[in-house]
PDB file of C-alpha atoms in Angstrom:
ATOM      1  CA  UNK A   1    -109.747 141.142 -63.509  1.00  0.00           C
ATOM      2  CA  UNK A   2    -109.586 143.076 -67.154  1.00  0.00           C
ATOM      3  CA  UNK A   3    -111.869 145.484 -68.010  1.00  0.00           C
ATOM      4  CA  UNK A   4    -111.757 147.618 -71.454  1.00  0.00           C
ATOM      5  CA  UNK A   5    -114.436 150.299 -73.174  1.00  0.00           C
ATOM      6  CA  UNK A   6    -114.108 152.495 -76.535  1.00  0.00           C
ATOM      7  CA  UNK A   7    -112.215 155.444 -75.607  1.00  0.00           C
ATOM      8  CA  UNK A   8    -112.997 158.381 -76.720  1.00  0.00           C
ATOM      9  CA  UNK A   9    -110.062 158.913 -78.551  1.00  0.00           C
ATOM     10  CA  UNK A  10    -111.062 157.438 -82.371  1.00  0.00           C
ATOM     11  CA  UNK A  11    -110.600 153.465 -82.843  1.00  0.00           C
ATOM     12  CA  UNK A  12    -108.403 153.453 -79.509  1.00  0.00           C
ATOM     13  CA  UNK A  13    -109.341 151.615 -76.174  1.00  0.00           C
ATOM     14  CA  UNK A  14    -109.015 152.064 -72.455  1.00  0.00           C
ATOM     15  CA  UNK A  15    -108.336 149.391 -70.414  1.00  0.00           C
ATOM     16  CA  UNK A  16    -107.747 148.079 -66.775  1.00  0.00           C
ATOM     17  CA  UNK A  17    -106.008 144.973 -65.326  1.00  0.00           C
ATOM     18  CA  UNK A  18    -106.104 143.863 -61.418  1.00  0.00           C
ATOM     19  CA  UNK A  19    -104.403 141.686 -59.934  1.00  0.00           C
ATOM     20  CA  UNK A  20    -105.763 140.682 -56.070  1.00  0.00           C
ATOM     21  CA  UNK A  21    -104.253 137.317 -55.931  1.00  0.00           C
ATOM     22  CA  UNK A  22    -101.347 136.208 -58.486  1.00  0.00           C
ATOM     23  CA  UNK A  23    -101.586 132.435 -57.245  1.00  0.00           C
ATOM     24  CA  UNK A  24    -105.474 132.154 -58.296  1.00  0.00           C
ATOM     25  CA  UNK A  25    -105.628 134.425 -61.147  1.00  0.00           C
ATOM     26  CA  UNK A  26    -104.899 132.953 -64.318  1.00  0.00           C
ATOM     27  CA  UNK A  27    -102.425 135.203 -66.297  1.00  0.00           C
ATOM     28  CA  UNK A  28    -103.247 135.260 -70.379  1.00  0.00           C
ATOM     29  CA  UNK A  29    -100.509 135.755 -72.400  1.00  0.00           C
ATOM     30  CA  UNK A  30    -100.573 139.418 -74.753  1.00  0.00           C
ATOM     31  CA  UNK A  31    -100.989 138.375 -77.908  1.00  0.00           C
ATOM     32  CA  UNK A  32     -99.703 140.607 -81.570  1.00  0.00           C
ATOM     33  CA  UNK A  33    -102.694 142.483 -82.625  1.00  0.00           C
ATOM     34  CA  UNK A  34    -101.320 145.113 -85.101  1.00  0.00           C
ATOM     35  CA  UNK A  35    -101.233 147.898 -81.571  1.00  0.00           C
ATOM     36  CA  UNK A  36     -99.208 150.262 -79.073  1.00  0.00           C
ATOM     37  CA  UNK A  37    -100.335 150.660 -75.584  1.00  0.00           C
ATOM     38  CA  UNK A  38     -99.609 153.778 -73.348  1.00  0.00           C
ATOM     39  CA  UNK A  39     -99.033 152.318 -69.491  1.00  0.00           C
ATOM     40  CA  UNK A  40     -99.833 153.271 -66.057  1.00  0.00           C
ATOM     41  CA  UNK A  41     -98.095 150.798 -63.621  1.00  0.00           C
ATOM     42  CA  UNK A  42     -97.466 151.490 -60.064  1.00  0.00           C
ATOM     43  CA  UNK A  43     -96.374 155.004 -60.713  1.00  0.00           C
ATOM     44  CA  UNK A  44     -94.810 154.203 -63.995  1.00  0.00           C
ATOM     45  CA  UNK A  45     -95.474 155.195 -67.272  1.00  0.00           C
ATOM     46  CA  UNK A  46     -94.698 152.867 -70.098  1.00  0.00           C
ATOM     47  CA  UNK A  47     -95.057 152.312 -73.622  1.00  0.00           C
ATOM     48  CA  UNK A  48     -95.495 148.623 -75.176  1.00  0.00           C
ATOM     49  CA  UNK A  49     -94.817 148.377 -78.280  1.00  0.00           C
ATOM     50  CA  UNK A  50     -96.075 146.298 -81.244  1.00  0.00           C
ATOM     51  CA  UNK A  51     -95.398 142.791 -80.190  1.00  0.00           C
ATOM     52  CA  UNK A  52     -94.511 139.904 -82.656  1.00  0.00           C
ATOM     53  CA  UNK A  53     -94.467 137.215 -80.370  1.00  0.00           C
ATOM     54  CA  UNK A  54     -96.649 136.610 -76.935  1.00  0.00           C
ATOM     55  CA  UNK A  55     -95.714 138.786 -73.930  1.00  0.00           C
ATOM     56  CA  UNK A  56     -96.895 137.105 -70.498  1.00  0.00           C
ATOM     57  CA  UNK A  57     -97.499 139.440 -67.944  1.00  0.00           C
ATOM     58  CA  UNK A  58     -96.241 139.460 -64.556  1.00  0.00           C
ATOM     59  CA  UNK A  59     -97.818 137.734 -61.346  1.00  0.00           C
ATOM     60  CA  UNK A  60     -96.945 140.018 -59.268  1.00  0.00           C
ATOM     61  CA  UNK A  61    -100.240 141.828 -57.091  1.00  0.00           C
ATOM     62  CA  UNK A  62    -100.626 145.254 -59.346  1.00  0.00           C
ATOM     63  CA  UNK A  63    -102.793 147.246 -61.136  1.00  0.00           C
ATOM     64  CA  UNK A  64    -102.458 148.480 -64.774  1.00  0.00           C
ATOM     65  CA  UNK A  65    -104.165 150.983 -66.965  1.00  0.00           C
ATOM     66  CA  UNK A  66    -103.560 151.321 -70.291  1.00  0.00           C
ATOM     67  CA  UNK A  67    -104.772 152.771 -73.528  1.00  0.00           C
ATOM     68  CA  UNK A  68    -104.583 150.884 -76.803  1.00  0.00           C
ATOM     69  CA  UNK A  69    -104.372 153.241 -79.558  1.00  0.00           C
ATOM     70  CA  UNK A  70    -105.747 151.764 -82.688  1.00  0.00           C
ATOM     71  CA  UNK A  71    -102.840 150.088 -85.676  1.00  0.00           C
ATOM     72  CA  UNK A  72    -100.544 152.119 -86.718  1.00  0.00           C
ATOM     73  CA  UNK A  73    -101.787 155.349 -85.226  1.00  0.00           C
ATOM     74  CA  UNK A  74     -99.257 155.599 -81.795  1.00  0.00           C
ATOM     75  CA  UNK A  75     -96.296 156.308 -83.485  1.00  0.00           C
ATOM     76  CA  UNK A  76     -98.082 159.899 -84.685  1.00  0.00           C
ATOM     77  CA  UNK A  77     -99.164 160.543 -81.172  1.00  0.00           C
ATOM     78  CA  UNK A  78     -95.925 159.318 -79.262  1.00  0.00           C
ATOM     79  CA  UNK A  79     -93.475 160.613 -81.934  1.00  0.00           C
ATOM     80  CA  UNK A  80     -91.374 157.497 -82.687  1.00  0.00           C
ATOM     81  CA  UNK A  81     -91.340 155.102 -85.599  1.00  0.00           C
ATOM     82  CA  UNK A  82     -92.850 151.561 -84.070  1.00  0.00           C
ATOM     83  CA  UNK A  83     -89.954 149.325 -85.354  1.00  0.00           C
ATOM     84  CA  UNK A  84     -87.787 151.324 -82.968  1.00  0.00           C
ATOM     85  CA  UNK A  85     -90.277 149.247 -79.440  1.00  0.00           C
ATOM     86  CA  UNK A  86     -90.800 146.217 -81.987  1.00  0.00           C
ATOM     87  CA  UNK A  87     -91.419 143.911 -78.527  1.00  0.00           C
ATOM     88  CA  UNK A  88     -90.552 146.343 -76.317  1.00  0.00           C
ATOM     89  CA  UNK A  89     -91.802 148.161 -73.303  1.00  0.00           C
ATOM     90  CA  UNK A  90     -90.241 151.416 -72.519  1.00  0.00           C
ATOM     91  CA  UNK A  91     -90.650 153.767 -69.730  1.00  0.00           C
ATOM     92  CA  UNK A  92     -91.813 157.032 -71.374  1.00  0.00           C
ATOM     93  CA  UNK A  93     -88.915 159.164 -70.456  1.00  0.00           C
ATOM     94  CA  UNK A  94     -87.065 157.320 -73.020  1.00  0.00           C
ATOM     95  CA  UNK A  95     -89.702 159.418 -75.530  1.00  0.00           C
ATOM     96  CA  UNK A  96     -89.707 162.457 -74.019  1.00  0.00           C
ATOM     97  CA  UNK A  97     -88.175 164.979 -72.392  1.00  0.00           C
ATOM     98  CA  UNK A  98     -87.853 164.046 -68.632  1.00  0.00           C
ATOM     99  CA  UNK A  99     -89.413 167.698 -66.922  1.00  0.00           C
ATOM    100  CA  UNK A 100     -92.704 166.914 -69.635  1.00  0.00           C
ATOM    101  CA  UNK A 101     -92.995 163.188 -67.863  1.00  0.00           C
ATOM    102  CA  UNK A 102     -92.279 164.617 -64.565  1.00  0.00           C
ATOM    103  CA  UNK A 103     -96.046 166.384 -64.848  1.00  0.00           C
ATOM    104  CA  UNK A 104     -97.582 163.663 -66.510  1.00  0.00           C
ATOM    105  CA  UNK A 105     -96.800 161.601 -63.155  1.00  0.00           C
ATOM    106  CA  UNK A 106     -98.057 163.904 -60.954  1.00  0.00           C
ATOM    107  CA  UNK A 107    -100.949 164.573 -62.944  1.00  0.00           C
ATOM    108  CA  UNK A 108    -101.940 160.573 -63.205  1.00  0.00           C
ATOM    109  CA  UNK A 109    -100.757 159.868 -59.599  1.00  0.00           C
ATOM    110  CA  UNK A 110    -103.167 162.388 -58.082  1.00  0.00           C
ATOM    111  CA  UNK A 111    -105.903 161.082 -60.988  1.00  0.00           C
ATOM    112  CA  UNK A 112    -108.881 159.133 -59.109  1.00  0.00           C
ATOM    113  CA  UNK A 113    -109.222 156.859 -62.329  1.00  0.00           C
ATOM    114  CA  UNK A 114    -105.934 156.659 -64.040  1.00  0.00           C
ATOM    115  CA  UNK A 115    -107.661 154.891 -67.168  1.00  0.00           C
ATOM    116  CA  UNK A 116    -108.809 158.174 -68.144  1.00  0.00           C
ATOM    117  CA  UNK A 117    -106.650 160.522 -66.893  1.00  0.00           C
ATOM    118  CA  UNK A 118    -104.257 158.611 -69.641  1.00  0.00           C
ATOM    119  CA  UNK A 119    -107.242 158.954 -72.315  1.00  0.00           C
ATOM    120  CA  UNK A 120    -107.209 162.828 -71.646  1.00  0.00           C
ATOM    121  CA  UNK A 121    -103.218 162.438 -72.148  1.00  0.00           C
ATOM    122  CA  UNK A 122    -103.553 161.111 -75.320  1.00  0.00           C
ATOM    123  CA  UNK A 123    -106.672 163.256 -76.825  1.00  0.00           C
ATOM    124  CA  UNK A 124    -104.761 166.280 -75.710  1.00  0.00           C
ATOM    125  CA  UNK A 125    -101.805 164.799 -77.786  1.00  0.00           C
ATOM    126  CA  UNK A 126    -103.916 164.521 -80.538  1.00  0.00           C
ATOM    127  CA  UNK A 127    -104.448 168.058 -80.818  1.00  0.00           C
ATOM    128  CA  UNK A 128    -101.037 169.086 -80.866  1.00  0.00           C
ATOM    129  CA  UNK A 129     -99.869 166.493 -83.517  1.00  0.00           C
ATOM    130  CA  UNK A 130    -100.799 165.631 -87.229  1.00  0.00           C
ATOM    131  CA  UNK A 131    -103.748 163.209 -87.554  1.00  0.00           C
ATOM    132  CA  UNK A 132    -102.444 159.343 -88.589  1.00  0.00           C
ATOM    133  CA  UNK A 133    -102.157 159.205 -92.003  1.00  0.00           C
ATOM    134  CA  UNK A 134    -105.605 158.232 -93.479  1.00  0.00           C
ATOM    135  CA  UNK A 135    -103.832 155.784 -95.724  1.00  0.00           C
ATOM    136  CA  UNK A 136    -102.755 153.577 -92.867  1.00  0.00           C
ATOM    137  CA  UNK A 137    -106.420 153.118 -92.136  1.00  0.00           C
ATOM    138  CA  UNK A 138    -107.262 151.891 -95.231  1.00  0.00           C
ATOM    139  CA  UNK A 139    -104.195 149.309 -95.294  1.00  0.00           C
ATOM    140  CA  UNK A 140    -105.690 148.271 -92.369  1.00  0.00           C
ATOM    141  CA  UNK A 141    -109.143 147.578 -93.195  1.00  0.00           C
ATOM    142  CA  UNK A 142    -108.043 146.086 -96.718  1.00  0.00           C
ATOM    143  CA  UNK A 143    -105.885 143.687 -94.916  1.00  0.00           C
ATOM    144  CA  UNK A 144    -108.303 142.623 -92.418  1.00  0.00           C
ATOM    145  CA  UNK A 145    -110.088 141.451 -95.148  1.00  0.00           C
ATOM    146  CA  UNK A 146    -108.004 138.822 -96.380  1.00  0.00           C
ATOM    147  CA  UNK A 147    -106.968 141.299 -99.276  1.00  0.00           C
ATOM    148  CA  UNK A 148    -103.429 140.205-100.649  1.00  0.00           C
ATOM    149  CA  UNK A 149    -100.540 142.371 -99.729  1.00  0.00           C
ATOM    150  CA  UNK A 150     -99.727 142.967-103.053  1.00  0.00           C
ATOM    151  CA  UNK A 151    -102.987 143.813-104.697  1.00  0.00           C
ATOM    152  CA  UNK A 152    -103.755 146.330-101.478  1.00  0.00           C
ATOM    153  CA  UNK A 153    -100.653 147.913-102.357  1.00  0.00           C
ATOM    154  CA  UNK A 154    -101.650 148.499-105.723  1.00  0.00           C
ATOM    155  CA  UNK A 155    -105.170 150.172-105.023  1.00  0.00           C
ATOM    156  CA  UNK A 156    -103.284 152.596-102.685  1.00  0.00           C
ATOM    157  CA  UNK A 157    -101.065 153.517-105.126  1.00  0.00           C
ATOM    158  CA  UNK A 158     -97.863 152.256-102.869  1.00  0.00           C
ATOM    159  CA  UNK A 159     -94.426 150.349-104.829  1.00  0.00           C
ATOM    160  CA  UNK A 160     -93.311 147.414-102.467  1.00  0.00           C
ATOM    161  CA  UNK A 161     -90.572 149.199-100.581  1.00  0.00           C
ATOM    162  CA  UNK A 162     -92.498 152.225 -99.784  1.00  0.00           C
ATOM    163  CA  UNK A 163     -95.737 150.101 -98.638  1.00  0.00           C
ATOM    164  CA  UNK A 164     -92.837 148.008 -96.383  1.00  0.00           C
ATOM    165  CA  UNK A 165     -91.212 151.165 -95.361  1.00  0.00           C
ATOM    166  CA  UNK A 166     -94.699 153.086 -94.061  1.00  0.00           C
ATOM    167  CA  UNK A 167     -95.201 149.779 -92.537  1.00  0.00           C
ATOM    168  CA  UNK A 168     -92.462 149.365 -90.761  1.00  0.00           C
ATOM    169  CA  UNK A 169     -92.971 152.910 -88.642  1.00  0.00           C
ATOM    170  CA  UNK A 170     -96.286 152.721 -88.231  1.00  0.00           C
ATOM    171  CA  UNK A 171     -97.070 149.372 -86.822  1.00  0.00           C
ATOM    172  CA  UNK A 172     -93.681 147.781 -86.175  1.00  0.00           C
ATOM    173  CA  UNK A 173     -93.227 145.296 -89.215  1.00  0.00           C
ATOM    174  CA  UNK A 174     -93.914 144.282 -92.640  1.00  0.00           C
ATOM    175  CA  UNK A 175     -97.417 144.594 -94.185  1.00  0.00           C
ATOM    176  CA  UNK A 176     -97.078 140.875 -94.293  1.00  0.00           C
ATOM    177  CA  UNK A 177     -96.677 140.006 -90.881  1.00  0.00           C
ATOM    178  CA  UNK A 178     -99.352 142.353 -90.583  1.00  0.00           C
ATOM    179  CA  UNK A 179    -101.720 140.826 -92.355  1.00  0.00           C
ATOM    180  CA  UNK A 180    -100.768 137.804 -90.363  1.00  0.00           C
ATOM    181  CA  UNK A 181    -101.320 139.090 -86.696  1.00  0.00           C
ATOM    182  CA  UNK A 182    -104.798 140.346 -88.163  1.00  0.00           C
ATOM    183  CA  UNK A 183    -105.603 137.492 -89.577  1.00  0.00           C
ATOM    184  CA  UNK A 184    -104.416 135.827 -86.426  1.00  0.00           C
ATOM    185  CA  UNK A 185    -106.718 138.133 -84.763  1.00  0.00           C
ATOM    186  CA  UNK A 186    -109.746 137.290 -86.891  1.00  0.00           C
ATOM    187  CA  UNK A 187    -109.289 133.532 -86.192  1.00  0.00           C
ATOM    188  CA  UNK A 188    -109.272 134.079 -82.474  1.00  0.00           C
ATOM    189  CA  UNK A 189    -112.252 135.715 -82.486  1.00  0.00           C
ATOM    190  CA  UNK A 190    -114.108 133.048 -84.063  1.00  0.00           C
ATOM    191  CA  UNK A 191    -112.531 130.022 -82.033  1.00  0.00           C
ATOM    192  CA  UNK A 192    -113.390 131.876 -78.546  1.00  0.00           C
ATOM    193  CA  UNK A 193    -117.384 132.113 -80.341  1.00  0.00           C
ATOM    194  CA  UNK A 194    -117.071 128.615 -79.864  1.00  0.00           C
ATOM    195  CA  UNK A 195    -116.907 128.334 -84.215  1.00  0.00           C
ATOM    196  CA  UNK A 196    -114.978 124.836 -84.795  1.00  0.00           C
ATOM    197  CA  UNK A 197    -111.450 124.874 -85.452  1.00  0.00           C
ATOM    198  CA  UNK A 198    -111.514 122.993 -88.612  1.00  0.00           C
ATOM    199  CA  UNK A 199    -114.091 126.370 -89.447  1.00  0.00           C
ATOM    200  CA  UNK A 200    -112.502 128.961 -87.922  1.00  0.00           C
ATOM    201  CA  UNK A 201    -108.952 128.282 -90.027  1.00  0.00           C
ATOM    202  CA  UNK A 202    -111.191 127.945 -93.317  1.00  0.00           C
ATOM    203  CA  UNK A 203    -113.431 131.940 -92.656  1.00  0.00           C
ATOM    204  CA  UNK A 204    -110.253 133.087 -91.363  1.00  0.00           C
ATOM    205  CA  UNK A 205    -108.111 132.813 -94.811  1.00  0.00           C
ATOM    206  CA  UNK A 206    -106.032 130.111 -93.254  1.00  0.00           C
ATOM    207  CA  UNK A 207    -105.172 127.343 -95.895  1.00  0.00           C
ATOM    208  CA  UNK A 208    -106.597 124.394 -93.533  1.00  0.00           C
ATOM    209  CA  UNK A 209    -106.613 123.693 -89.574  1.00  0.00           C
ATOM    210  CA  UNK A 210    -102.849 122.961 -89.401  1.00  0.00           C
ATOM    211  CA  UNK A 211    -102.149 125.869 -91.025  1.00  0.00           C
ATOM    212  CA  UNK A 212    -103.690 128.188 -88.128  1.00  0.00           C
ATOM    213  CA  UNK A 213    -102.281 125.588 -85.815  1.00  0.00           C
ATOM    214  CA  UNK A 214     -98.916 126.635 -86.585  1.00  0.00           C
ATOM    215  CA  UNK A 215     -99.430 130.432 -86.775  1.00  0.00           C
ATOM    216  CA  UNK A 216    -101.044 130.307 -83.125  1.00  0.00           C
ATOM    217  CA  UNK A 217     -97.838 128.275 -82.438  1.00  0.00           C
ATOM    218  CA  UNK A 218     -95.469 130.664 -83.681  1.00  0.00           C
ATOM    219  CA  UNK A 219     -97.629 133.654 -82.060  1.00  0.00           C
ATOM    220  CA  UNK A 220     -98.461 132.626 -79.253  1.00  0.00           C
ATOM    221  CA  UNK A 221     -96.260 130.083 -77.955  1.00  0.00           C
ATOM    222  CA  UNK A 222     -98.761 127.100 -77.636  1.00  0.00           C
ATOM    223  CA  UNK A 223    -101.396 125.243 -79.311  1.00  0.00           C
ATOM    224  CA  UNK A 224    -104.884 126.789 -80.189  1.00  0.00           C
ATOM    225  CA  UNK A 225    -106.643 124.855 -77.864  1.00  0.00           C
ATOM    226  CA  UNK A 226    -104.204 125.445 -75.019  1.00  0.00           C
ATOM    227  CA  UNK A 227    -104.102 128.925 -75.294  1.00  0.00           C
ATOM    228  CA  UNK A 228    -108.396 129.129 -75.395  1.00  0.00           C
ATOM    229  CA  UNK A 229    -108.477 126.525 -72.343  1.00  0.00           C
ATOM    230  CA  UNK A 230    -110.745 124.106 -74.944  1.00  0.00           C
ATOM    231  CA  UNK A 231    -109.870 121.358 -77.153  1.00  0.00           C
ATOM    232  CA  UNK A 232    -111.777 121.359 -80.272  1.00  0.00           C
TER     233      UNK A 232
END
């Protein structure tokens, strides 16, 4: 069972997975969506990084708690540039010093909801680091638009190379594959409305149905209709 609400910590999310019984559960693959996720997993804590590709979870009975900080704001909070867990997950005492971990474990393990106790982590490293650059933000938001790359770069004032360079540490990759996974993103949203597929590739900003057909390939690893359980 998966369960998520608006954290209090701004444009982030808090979120809980269960699984009771691997064999009946289905498992949904992870798909790119432009974020970072701080872990809680059987005593671990882990950092996923930005995907570019679908990551299937385990099947394995276990509970997880996460919190999904919003595009291209973890790397501020966590203190590492994103391309460096580009589809990776990392235990966190790879980031940080091990004695700093060592009392975020104890403090989570003796939490009665973990969900939270990892949202107080994180707003409490909000106040001891700089706030995500406001510029990032705006990428965002012009990109999840359909705005061109190029033309979003231009009314922020950014050359190519520095646009791709911010890029890179703050959500992983490339404004363009960016502005792929959100329009990926956008698409998905509308085919699990029930929207047509034929209409969800055209509001989208996809060129035509196969054209979404083969970015949900690439992404995700299977067709469309596969990956929503429907056919059309």
């Amino acid at each position: 069972m998966y369960a998520e609400r608006a954290s209090r910590l701004p444009g982030a999310v808090v979120w809980t997975r269960t699984m009771e019984n691997p064999v009946s559960t289905p498992v949904h693959p992870v798909l790119p969506d432009g974020c970072m996720d701080l872990l809680w997993n059987e005593g671990r804590l882990l950092v996923a990084g930005p995907d570019t590709r679908a990551y299937v979870p385990g099947t394995e009975p276990a509970h997880w708690a996460g919190l999904r900080f919003a595009p291209g704001t973890a790397p501020t909070y966590l203190g590492v540039p994103a391309h460096e867990l580009r589809d990776r997950r990392v235990d966190l005492t790879d980031l940080w010093p091990a004695t700093t971990v060592r009392r975020l474990h104890a403090r989570l393990a003796a939490a009665p909801d973990p969900a939270t106790a990892l949202e107080d982590l994180a707003l409490r490293r909000a106040t001891e680091t700089p706030p995500p650059d406001p510029l990032l933000r705006h990428l965002v938001a012009a990109l999840d638009t359909g705005r061109p790359v190029a033309t979003t770069a231009d009314e922020l004032g950014l050359g190519a190379r520095q646009l791709h360079r911010r890029s890179l540490a703050a959500f992983g990759y490339g404004p363009k594959t960016l502005a792929r996974v959100l329009r990926l993103q956008r698409a998905l949203a509308l085919a699990r409305a029930g929207v047509p597929f034929a209409q969800t590739a055209a509001r989208s900003g996809y060129a035509d149905q196969a054209h979404l057909a083969r970015d949900v390939k690439e992404f995700a690893g299977m067709p469309l209709g596969e990956l929503l359980g429907r056919t059309g």
